[in-house]
mmCIF file of C-alpha atoms and ligand atoms in Angstrom:
data_model
loop_
_atom_site.group_PDB
_atom_site.id
_atom_site.type_symbol
_atom_site.label_atom_id
_atom_site.label_comp_id
_atom_site.label_asym_id
_atom_site.label_seq_id
_atom_site.Cartn_x
_atom_site.Cartn_y
_atom_site.Cartn_z
ATOM 1 C CA MET A 18 100.716 90.385 96.385
ATOM 2 C CA THR A 19 100.886 88.135 99.425
ATOM 3 C CA CYS A 20 97.872 88.019 101.656
ATOM 4 C CA ASP A 21 98.649 86.883 105.162
ATOM 5 C CA ASN A 22 95.808 84.953 106.711
ATOM 6 C CA ASP A 23 97.100 85.901 110.168
ATOM 7 C CA GLN A 24 95.977 89.406 109.361
ATOM 8 C CA MET A 25 92.492 88.282 108.405
ATOM 9 C CA THR A 26 89.825 89.763 110.640
ATOM 10 C CA SER A 27 86.505 87.966 110.694
ATOM 11 C CA LEU A 28 83.594 90.067 111.817
ATOM 12 C CA PRO A 29 80.354 88.781 113.305
ATOM 13 C CA LEU A 30 77.828 87.827 110.648
ATOM 14 C CA VAL A 31 74.611 89.763 111.023
ATOM 15 C CA PHE A 32 72.102 88.261 108.659
ATOM 16 C CA ASP A 33 69.265 85.819 108.338
ATOM 17 C CA ALA A 34 68.704 83.411 105.482
ATOM 18 C CA PRO A 35 69.676 85.041 102.172
ATOM 19 C CA LYS A 36 66.782 86.691 100.318
ATOM 20 C CA ARG A 37 67.839 87.921 96.904
ATOM 21 C CA GLY A 38 66.031 91.068 95.996
ATOM 22 C CA ARG A 39 65.848 94.795 95.598
ATOM 23 C CA PRO A 40 67.910 96.643 98.158
ATOM 24 C CA PRO A 41 66.017 99.064 100.395
ATOM 25 C CA THR A 42 65.920 102.652 99.137
ATOM 26 C CA HIS A 43 68.720 104.771 100.558
ATOM 27 C CA PHE A 44 69.400 108.508 100.661
ATOM 28 C CA ALA A 45 72.065 108.056 97.926
ATOM 29 C CA ASP A 46 69.480 106.489 95.581
ATOM 30 C CA LEU A 47 67.364 109.649 95.553
ATOM 31 C CA ASP A 48 67.730 113.042 93.905
ATOM 32 C CA ARG A 49 67.075 116.177 95.952
ATOM 33 C CA ALA A 50 63.340 116.209 95.201
ATOM 34 C CA GLY A 51 63.065 112.556 96.268
ATOM 35 C CA ARG A 52 64.909 113.271 99.503
ATOM 36 C CA VAL A 53 62.724 116.265 100.324
ATOM 37 C CA ALA A 54 59.571 114.220 99.602
ATOM 38 C CA ALA A 55 60.756 111.361 101.827
ATOM 39 C CA LEU A 56 61.507 113.800 104.639
ATOM 40 C CA ALA A 57 58.107 115.469 104.214
ATOM 41 C CA GLU A 58 56.471 112.066 104.765
ATOM 42 C CA LEU A 59 58.295 111.988 108.101
ATOM 43 C CA GLY A 60 57.077 115.518 108.893
ATOM 44 C CA LEU A 61 60.586 116.968 108.498
ATOM 45 C CA PRO A 62 61.422 120.248 106.714
ATOM 46 C CA ARG A 63 63.392 120.412 103.443
ATOM 47 C CA PHE A 64 66.534 121.916 105.009
ATOM 48 C CA ARG A 65 67.112 118.534 106.632
ATOM 49 C CA ALA A 66 67.961 117.157 103.164
ATOM 50 C CA ASP A 67 71.050 119.393 102.992
ATOM 51 C CA GLN A 68 71.930 118.605 106.571
ATOM 52 C CA LEU A 69 71.797 114.861 105.847
ATOM 53 C CA ALA A 70 73.861 115.338 102.674
ATOM 54 C CA ARG A 71 76.561 117.088 104.702
ATOM 55 C CA GLN A 72 76.527 114.269 107.229
ATOM 56 C CA TYR A 73 76.756 111.557 104.598
ATOM 57 C CA TYR A 74 79.077 113.009 101.937
ATOM 58 C CA SER A 75 81.219 115.441 103.964
ATOM 59 C CA ARG A 76 81.392 113.828 107.392
ATOM 60 C CA LEU A 77 81.133 110.330 105.903
ATOM 61 C CA ASN A 78 78.544 109.211 108.468
ATOM 62 C CA GLY A 79 76.332 106.342 107.336
ATOM 63 C CA ASP A 80 74.741 105.693 110.721
ATOM 64 C CA VAL A 81 71.955 108.092 111.681
ATOM 65 C CA GLU A 82 72.898 107.833 115.370
ATOM 66 C CA GLU A 83 76.116 109.708 114.510
ATOM 67 C CA MET A 84 74.171 112.550 112.893
ATOM 68 C CA THR A 85 73.919 114.488 116.107
ATOM 69 C CA ASP A 86 72.508 117.661 114.554
ATOM 70 C CA LEU A 87 69.372 115.667 113.771
ATOM 71 C CA PRO A 88 66.886 115.598 116.696
ATOM 72 C CA ALA A 89 67.077 112.249 118.504
ATOM 73 C CA SER A 90 63.317 111.805 118.103
ATOM 74 C CA ALA A 91 63.634 112.048 114.290
ATOM 75 C CA ARG A 92 66.497 109.577 113.921
ATOM 76 C CA PRO A 93 64.610 106.245 113.965
ATOM 77 C CA GLY A 94 62.276 107.400 111.152
ATOM 78 C CA VAL A 95 65.138 108.803 109.083
ATOM 79 C CA ARG A 96 67.156 105.614 109.558
ATOM 80 C CA ASP A 97 64.289 103.349 108.480
ATOM 81 C CA LYS A 98 63.319 105.476 105.482
ATOM 82 C CA LEU A 99 66.646 106.821 104.220
ATOM 83 C CA PHE A 100 69.637 105.219 105.896
ATOM 84 C CA PRO A 101 69.147 101.441 106.103
ATOM 85 C CA GLN A 102 72.438 99.602 106.600
ATOM 86 C CA LEU A 103 73.354 98.483 103.083
ATOM 87 C CA LEU A 104 76.789 96.940 103.606
ATOM 88 C CA THR A 105 77.773 94.748 106.531
ATOM 89 C CA PRO A 106 81.472 93.884 106.706
ATOM 90 C CA VAL A 107 82.061 90.129 106.895
ATOM 91 C CA ARG A 108 85.835 90.064 106.694
ATOM 92 C CA HIS A 109 88.833 92.311 106.169
ATOM 93 C CA ILE A 110 92.030 90.857 104.744
ATOM 94 C CA ALA A 111 95.165 92.959 105.149
ATOM 95 C CA CYS A 112 97.959 92.485 102.614
ATOM 96 C CA ASP A 113 101.227 94.181 101.672
ATOM 97 C CA ASP A 114 102.124 95.060 105.275
ATOM 98 C CA GLY A 115 98.734 96.579 105.859
ATOM 99 C CA SER A 116 98.803 99.006 102.943
ATOM 100 C CA THR A 117 96.143 96.991 101.098
ATOM 101 C CA ARG A 118 92.843 95.960 102.626
ATOM 102 C CA LYS A 119 90.306 93.780 100.925
ATOM 103 C CA THR A 120 86.825 93.835 102.427
ATOM 104 C CA LEU A 121 84.100 91.281 101.886
ATOM 105 C CA TRP A 122 80.682 92.823 102.373
ATOM 106 C CA ARG A 123 77.311 91.170 102.873
ATOM 107 C CA LEU A 124 74.312 92.978 101.435
ATOM 108 C CA HIS A 125 70.797 93.035 102.919
ATOM 109 C CA ASP A 126 69.794 89.916 100.966
ATOM 110 C CA GLY A 127 72.874 87.855 101.776
ATOM 111 C CA THR A 128 74.628 88.709 98.504
ATOM 112 C CA LEU A 129 78.421 89.019 98.853
ATOM 113 C CA LEU A 130 80.686 91.579 97.237
ATOM 114 C CA GLU A 131 84.189 92.920 97.587
ATOM 115 C CA SER A 132 86.068 96.182 97.552
ATOM 116 C CA VAL A 133 89.817 96.710 97.886
ATOM 117 C CA LEU A 134 91.589 99.745 99.327
ATOM 118 C CA MET A 135 95.237 100.350 98.426
ATOM 119 C CA ARG A 136 97.623 102.926 99.848
ATOM 120 C CA TYR A 137 100.436 104.191 97.642
ATOM 121 C CA THR A 138 102.931 106.942 98.399
ATOM 122 C CA ASP A 139 101.152 109.423 96.115
ATOM 123 C CA ARG A 140 97.536 108.245 96.176
ATOM 124 C CA ASN A 141 94.910 106.090 97.877
ATOM 125 C CA THR A 142 92.908 103.951 95.485
ATOM 126 C CA LEU A 143 89.678 102.057 96.052
ATOM 127 C CA CYS A 144 88.617 99.286 93.694
ATOM 128 C CA ILE A 145 84.840 98.819 93.856
ATOM 129 C CA SER A 146 82.241 96.380 92.593
ATOM 130 C CA SER A 147 79.313 97.434 90.434
ATOM 131 C CA GLN A 148 77.441 94.137 90.345
ATOM 132 C CA ALA A 149 77.221 91.148 92.656
ATOM 133 C CA GLY A 150 78.793 88.493 90.443
ATOM 134 C CA CYS A 151 79.078 89.070 86.711
ATOM 135 C CA GLY A 152 77.262 87.762 83.663
ATOM 136 C CA MET A 153 80.117 88.245 81.177
ATOM 137 C CA ALA A 154 81.530 84.721 81.712
ATOM 138 C CA CYS A 155 85.218 85.433 80.992
ATOM 139 C CA PRO A 156 86.711 81.959 81.511
ATOM 140 C CA PHE A 157 89.868 83.119 83.348
ATOM 141 C CA CYS A 158 87.972 85.100 85.995
ATOM 142 C CA ALA A 159 86.645 83.825 89.338
ATOM 143 C CA THR A 160 83.669 86.179 89.285
ATOM 144 C CA GLY A 161 82.736 85.117 85.768
ATOM 145 C CA GLN A 162 82.488 81.486 86.882
ATOM 146 C CA GLY A 163 79.720 82.248 89.383
ATOM 147 C CA GLY A 164 77.427 84.207 87.056
ATOM 148 C CA LEU A 165 75.476 87.347 87.904
ATOM 149 C CA ASP A 166 73.647 87.537 91.228
ATOM 150 C CA ARG A 167 72.225 91.017 90.678
ATOM 151 C CA ASN A 168 72.993 94.636 89.887
ATOM 152 C CA LEU A 169 74.051 96.820 92.787
ATOM 153 C CA SER A 170 71.961 99.879 93.530
ATOM 154 C CA THR A 171 73.495 103.345 93.203
ATOM 155 C CA ALA A 172 73.685 103.613 96.974
ATOM 156 C CA GLU A 173 75.356 100.211 97.342
ATOM 157 C CA ILE A 174 78.084 101.466 95.004
ATOM 158 C CA VAL A 175 78.439 104.907 96.620
ATOM 159 C CA ASP A 176 78.494 103.442 100.120
ATOM 160 C CA GLN A 177 81.579 101.328 99.302
ATOM 161 C CA VAL A 178 83.343 104.625 98.541
ATOM 162 C CA ARG A 179 82.035 106.435 101.615
ATOM 163 C CA ALA A 180 83.084 103.558 103.879
ATOM 164 C CA ALA A 181 86.603 103.506 102.393
ATOM 165 C CA ALA A 182 87.009 107.288 102.610
ATOM 166 C CA ARG A 183 86.005 107.091 106.250
ATOM 167 C CA ALA A 184 88.370 104.184 107.009
ATOM 168 C CA LEU A 185 91.251 106.164 105.508
ATOM 169 C CA ARG A 186 90.314 109.361 107.314
ATOM 170 C CA ASP A 187 90.127 107.485 110.622
ATOM 171 C CA GLY A 188 93.551 105.912 110.150
ATOM 172 C CA GLU A 189 92.363 102.313 109.827
ATOM 173 C CA LEU A 190 95.181 101.736 107.322
ATOM 174 C CA GLY A 191 97.951 103.587 109.142
ATOM 175 C CA GLU A 192 98.418 107.357 108.940
ATOM 176 C CA PRO A 193 95.078 109.103 108.336
ATOM 177 C CA GLY A 194 94.659 109.939 104.663
ATOM 178 C CA ARG A 195 92.226 110.959 101.939
ATOM 179 C CA LEU A 196 90.719 108.733 99.285
ATOM 180 C CA SER A 197 91.952 110.088 95.943
ATOM 181 C CA ASN A 198 91.169 107.450 93.277
ATOM 182 C CA VAL A 199 88.278 105.109 92.555
ATOM 183 C CA VAL A 200 88.393 102.330 89.971
ATOM 184 C CA PHE A 201 85.385 100.274 88.877
ATOM 185 C CA MET A 202 87.441 97.095 88.487
ATOM 186 C CA GLY A 203 85.952 94.868 91.162
ATOM 187 C CA MET A 204 83.137 92.426 90.569
ATOM 188 C CA GLY A 205 80.851 93.015 87.624
ATOM 189 C CA GLU A 206 80.696 94.782 84.279
ATOM 190 C CA PRO A 207 79.963 98.428 85.162
ATOM 191 C CA LEU A 208 78.365 99.312 81.831
ATOM 192 C CA ALA A 209 75.908 96.412 82.203
ATOM 193 C CA ASN A 210 74.543 98.330 85.220
ATOM 194 C CA TYR A 211 74.722 101.603 83.344
ATOM 195 C CA LYS A 212 72.235 103.956 84.998
ATOM 196 C CA ARG A 213 73.201 103.088 88.550
ATOM 197 C CA VAL A 214 76.906 103.280 87.806
ATOM 198 C CA VAL A 215 76.593 106.696 86.146
ATOM 199 C CA GLY A 216 74.428 107.879 89.068
ATOM 200 C CA ALA A 217 77.134 106.666 91.460
ATOM 201 C CA VAL A 218 79.919 108.337 89.443
ATOM 202 C CA ARG A 219 78.061 111.651 89.649
ATOM 203 C CA GLN A 220 77.831 111.362 93.435
ATOM 204 C CA ILE A 221 81.433 110.224 93.805
ATOM 205 C CA THR A 222 82.681 113.188 91.765
ATOM 206 C CA SER A 223 80.298 115.996 92.786
ATOM 207 C CA PRO A 224 81.838 118.457 95.219
ATOM 208 C CA ALA A 225 80.740 118.249 98.857
ATOM 209 C CA PRO A 226 78.115 118.466 100.204
ATOM 210 C CA ASP A 227 76.383 116.983 97.125
ATOM 211 C CA GLY A 228 78.954 114.275 96.643
ATOM 212 C CA LEU A 229 82.236 112.827 97.816
ATOM 213 C CA GLY A 230 84.334 115.336 95.864
ATOM 214 C CA ILE A 231 86.753 112.944 94.138
ATOM 215 C CA SER A 232 88.137 114.331 90.880
ATOM 216 C CA ALA A 233 86.507 112.721 87.803
ATOM 217 C CA ARG A 234 90.000 112.393 86.349
ATOM 218 C CA HIS A 235 90.795 110.041 89.196
ATOM 219 C CA VAL A 236 87.798 107.788 88.568
ATOM 220 C CA THR A 237 88.195 104.876 86.141
ATOM 221 C CA VAL A 238 85.270 102.966 84.655
ATOM 222 C CA SER A 239 86.264 99.659 83.099
ATOM 223 C CA THR A 240 84.393 97.599 80.538
ATOM 224 C CA VAL A 241 84.827 94.438 78.503
ATOM 225 C CA GLY A 242 83.631 96.431 75.526
ATOM 226 C CA LEU A 243 79.884 97.137 75.447
ATOM 227 C CA ALA A 244 80.360 99.445 72.467
ATOM 228 C CA PRO A 245 77.002 101.313 72.504
ATOM 229 C CA SER A 246 77.368 101.985 76.236
ATOM 230 C CA ILE A 247 80.909 103.313 75.733
ATOM 231 C CA ARG A 248 79.489 105.875 73.280
ATOM 232 C CA ARG A 249 76.673 106.720 75.667
ATOM 233 C CA LEU A 250 79.175 107.238 78.480
ATOM 234 C CA ALA A 251 81.192 109.538 76.225
ATOM 235 C CA ASP A 252 78.096 111.723 75.829
ATOM 236 C CA GLU A 253 77.446 112.025 79.602
ATOM 237 C CA GLY A 254 79.878 114.915 80.034
ATOM 238 C CA LEU A 255 81.874 113.055 82.681
ATOM 239 C CA SER A 256 85.657 113.154 82.405
ATOM 240 C CA VAL A 257 86.282 109.741 83.884
ATOM 241 C CA THR A 258 88.998 107.469 82.528
ATOM 242 C CA LEU A 259 87.740 104.613 80.364
ATOM 243 C CA ALA A 260 89.520 101.265 80.692
ATOM 244 C CA VAL A 261 88.752 98.632 78.053
ATOM 245 C CA SER A 262 89.596 95.019 78.914
ATOM 246 C CA LEU A 263 90.745 93.870 75.486
ATOM 247 C CA HIS A 264 92.968 90.891 76.419
ATOM 248 C CA THR A 265 93.745 90.063 72.767
ATOM 249 C CA PRO A 266 93.696 92.012 69.495
ATOM 250 C CA ASP A 267 92.111 89.269 67.322
ATOM 251 C CA ASP A 268 88.448 88.288 67.215
ATOM 252 C CA GLU A 269 89.109 84.584 66.973
ATOM 253 C CA LEU A 270 90.675 84.312 70.436
ATOM 254 C CA ARG A 271 88.667 87.163 71.936
ATOM 255 C CA ASP A 272 85.395 85.364 71.118
ATOM 256 C CA THR A 273 86.539 82.761 73.668
ATOM 257 C CA LEU A 274 88.414 84.906 76.207
ATOM 258 C CA VAL A 275 85.801 87.636 76.388
ATOM 259 C CA PRO A 276 82.562 86.052 75.166
ATOM 260 C CA VAL A 277 80.819 89.419 74.696
ATOM 261 C CA ASN A 278 83.154 89.835 71.698
ATOM 262 C CA ASN A 279 80.695 87.684 69.764
ATOM 263 C CA ARG A 280 78.358 90.670 70.006
ATOM 264 C CA TRP A 281 80.826 93.557 69.536
ATOM 265 C CA SER A 282 84.041 92.803 67.698
ATOM 266 C CA VAL A 283 87.501 94.213 68.443
ATOM 267 C CA ALA A 284 87.081 96.757 65.625
ATOM 268 C CA GLU A 285 83.717 97.939 66.984
ATOM 269 C CA VAL A 286 85.108 98.217 70.521
ATOM 270 C CA LEU A 287 88.118 100.235 69.334
ATOM 271 C CA GLU A 288 85.874 102.530 67.260
ATOM 272 C CA ALA A 289 83.768 103.200 70.357
ATOM 273 C CA ALA A 290 86.946 103.779 72.404
ATOM 274 C CA ARG A 291 88.102 106.308 69.786
ATOM 275 C CA TYR A 292 84.761 108.071 70.051
ATOM 276 C CA TYR A 293 85.254 108.222 73.824
ATOM 277 C CA ALA A 294 88.777 109.598 73.501
ATOM 278 C CA ASP A 295 87.710 112.234 70.945
ATOM 279 C CA LYS A 296 84.689 113.312 72.949
ATOM 280 C CA THR A 297 86.420 113.546 76.328
ATOM 281 C CA GLY A 298 90.028 114.239 75.342
ATOM 282 C CA ARG A 299 91.027 111.466 77.741
ATOM 283 C CA ARG A 300 93.507 108.744 76.938
ATOM 284 C CA VAL A 301 91.848 105.310 76.934
ATOM 285 C CA SER A 302 93.446 102.572 78.999
ATOM 286 C CA ILE A 303 93.610 99.123 77.389
ATOM 287 C CA GLU A 304 93.718 96.300 79.937
ATOM 288 C CA TYR A 305 95.451 93.126 78.827
ATOM 289 C CA ALA A 306 95.751 90.139 81.197
ATOM 290 C CA LEU A 307 98.823 88.325 79.944
ATOM 291 C CA ILE A 308 98.151 84.556 79.968
ATOM 292 C CA ARG A 309 100.903 82.024 79.328
ATOM 293 C CA ASP A 310 100.722 80.468 75.837
ATOM 294 C CA VAL A 311 97.250 81.901 75.285
ATOM 295 C CA ASN A 312 97.587 85.578 74.336
ATOM 296 C CA ASP A 313 101.259 86.357 74.980
ATOM 297 C CA GLN A 314 102.787 85.515 71.549
ATOM 298 C CA PRO A 315 105.101 88.090 69.900
ATOM 299 C CA TRP A 316 102.831 88.333 66.836
ATOM 300 C CA ARG A 317 99.892 89.269 69.082
ATOM 301 C CA ALA A 318 101.975 92.038 70.648
ATOM 302 C CA ASP A 319 102.729 93.362 67.147
ATOM 303 C CA MET A 320 99.067 93.142 66.129
ATOM 304 C CA LEU A 321 97.956 94.858 69.337
ATOM 305 C CA GLY A 322 100.384 97.753 68.878
ATOM 306 C CA GLU A 323 99.432 98.106 65.211
ATOM 307 C CA LYS A 324 95.666 98.099 65.783
ATOM 308 C CA LEU A 325 95.840 100.507 68.711
ATOM 309 C CA ARG A 326 98.091 102.950 66.894
ATOM 310 C CA LYS A 327 95.709 103.016 63.928
ATOM 311 C CA ALA A 328 92.539 103.231 66.023
ATOM 312 C CA LEU A 329 93.595 105.566 68.819
ATOM 313 C CA GLY A 330 96.908 107.176 67.925
ATOM 314 C CA PRO A 331 98.454 108.744 71.010
ATOM 315 C CA LEU A 332 95.198 108.556 72.976
ATOM 316 C CA VAL A 333 95.868 105.107 74.371
ATOM 317 C CA HIS A 334 97.907 103.357 77.022
ATOM 318 C CA VAL A 335 98.267 99.587 77.452
ATOM 319 C CA ASN A 336 98.210 98.151 80.967
ATOM 320 C CA LEU A 337 99.559 94.617 80.982
ATOM 321 C CA ILE A 338 98.275 92.603 83.921
ATOM 322 C CA PRO A 339 100.256 89.512 84.911
ATOM 323 C CA LEU A 340 97.447 86.986 85.395
ATOM 324 C CA ASN A 341 96.755 85.973 88.970
ATOM 325 C CA PRO A 342 95.445 82.443 88.436
ATOM 326 C CA THR A 343 92.254 81.447 90.222
ATOM 327 C CA PRO A 344 92.361 78.209 92.258
ATOM 328 C CA GLY A 345 92.027 75.092 90.114
ATOM 329 C CA SER A 346 92.318 77.110 86.908
ATOM 330 C CA GLU A 347 94.237 75.946 83.832
ATOM 331 C CA TRP A 348 95.356 79.553 83.165
ATOM 332 C CA ASP A 349 98.719 80.852 84.321
ATOM 333 C CA ALA A 350 100.780 84.051 84.142
ATOM 334 C CA SER A 351 103.325 84.493 81.333
ATOM 335 C CA PRO A 352 107.030 84.131 82.233
ATOM 336 C CA LYS A 353 108.810 87.447 82.840
ATOM 337 C CA PRO A 354 110.985 87.305 79.669
ATOM 338 C CA VAL A 355 107.840 86.803 77.566
ATOM 339 C CA GLU A 356 106.189 89.720 79.344
ATOM 340 C CA ARG A 357 109.206 91.970 78.725
ATOM 341 C CA GLU A 358 109.266 91.085 75.027
ATOM 342 C CA PHE A 359 105.540 91.786 74.761
ATOM 343 C CA VAL A 360 106.011 95.258 76.253
ATOM 344 C CA ARG A 361 108.966 95.953 73.928
ATOM 345 C CA ARG A 362 107.001 95.028 70.816
ATOM 346 C CA VAL A 363 103.915 97.080 71.722
ATOM 347 C CA ARG A 364 106.135 100.101 72.436
ATOM 348 C CA ALA A 365 107.976 99.547 69.168
ATOM 349 C CA LYS A 366 104.665 100.330 67.410
ATOM 350 C CA GLY A 367 104.595 103.706 69.143
ATOM 351 C CA VAL A 368 102.022 102.746 71.791
ATOM 352 C CA SER A 369 102.727 103.402 75.459
ATOM 353 C CA CYS A 370 102.678 100.212 77.525
ATOM 354 C CA THR A 371 103.461 99.330 81.144
ATOM 355 C CA VAL A 372 103.001 96.333 83.421
ATOM 356 C CA ARG A 373 100.606 96.953 86.248
ATOM 357 C CA ASP A 374 102.027 96.511 89.719
ATOM 358 C CA THR A 375 101.146 93.361 91.593
ATOM 359 C CA ARG A 376 98.486 94.973 93.733
ATOM 360 C CA GLY A 377 96.532 95.926 90.665
ATOM 361 C CA GLN A 378 97.091 92.443 89.405
ATOM 362 C CA GLU A 379 95.362 90.904 92.378
ATOM 363 C CA ILE A 380 92.389 93.118 91.934
ATOM 364 C CA ALA A 381 91.721 92.920 88.257
ATOM 365 C CA ALA A 382 92.531 89.303 87.646
ATOM 366 C CA ALA A 383 91.241 87.714 90.785
ATOM 367 C CA CYS A 384 88.168 89.811 91.394
ATOM 368 C CA GLY A 385 85.495 87.744 93.037
ATOM 369 C CA GLN A 386 87.904 85.252 94.511
ATOM 370 C CA LEU A 387 87.133 86.191 98.090
ATOM 371 C CA ALA A 388 83.378 86.107 97.531
ATOM 372 C CA ALA A 389 83.715 82.786 95.684
ATOM 373 C CA GLU A 390 85.599 81.276 98.653
ATOM 374 C CA GLU A 391 82.977 82.529 101.115
ATOM 375 C CA ARG A 392 80.175 80.996 99.081
HETATM 376 S S1 LIG B 134 86.771 89.650 83.911
HETATM 377 FE FE1 LIG B 134 85.353 91.292 84.493
HETATM 378 S S2 LIG B 134 83.772 91.233 82.876
HETATM 379 FE FE2 LIG B 134 84.869 89.266 82.745
HETATM 380 S S3 LIG B 134 83.649 87.874 84.019
HETATM 381 FE FE3 LIG B 134 85.272 88.782 85.339
HETATM 382 S S4 LIG B 134 84.267 90.539 86.328
HETATM 383 FE FE4 LIG B 134 83.031 89.964 84.544
#
């Protein structure tokens, strides 16, 4: 993907000195009882909770001043208690002739995060962050180099989706459209922020007016392989797609490439993935960033195909991601002939395998790059 700096839009920065800390409570952090209780403290009746839900999830309004069915006198209290501004856009970068837009957001405490909106002919996909930074320390990843700033709240996750759905609806990326897919492949390890991510998934997938109404089948939660959390997710009764960032089929290299492998080995991760596939009936996606001379050897392709066929049978698909190197990094993408041979060998083991298009590449392999540059 080529990002044209001429299309970069800088927005005014609205923040004081960064203060890391808990985000203010937002409507999307509360269940119905919590919303009704908060409204009661403002002297407002319970039916206002449903009215606010319709405004937020159906009409995609995050600013109380736009909620015109709420009495003007009630709006300041409701804004302060339930609708603080969580995300302030710092910069939009348009790429791919405007069909991709990467947004850098600043949170209330100065923390930076990113989300990326991509338009395709048959779908509109948003890639969101679940943590500010990431503590998983994968050496090829820009986000991993900066460490974890903090977990995002449920509302900070949901509001990335609401904002994108609204931008699409309002034609900010060309013809007005509808957000159809959400992938948790931005900054952070989603399953390391388990409760808030699951809470956000429920709101993203619940039908309006209780949620944003995106089909669970079109929501992908990715993980580097926190095996117990994969099993727990399988038991939630959500039909989201699970994507496991494997990156190599052998423990020796994976201990270095994905340091959490020292805790849960490849075999343990694949067993948990099998449990997920059996429990949900969903095919698991295996993410594999192909890195020149590191994990792209023919014997690794054979081993990958073999292990996946044994562990998951037909319930697996391999997504090869040509690495998008981060600035100053020693890692590089594999040459195309090597990539083609890798695909051929994995398929020869009976495992479906494709190369992700370049827009996906930018997102998965260079997540955190924009935030890193801003810092
Ligand atoms: S690749 Fe993913 S899990 Fe690894 S450090 Fe980067 S954001 Fe975290």
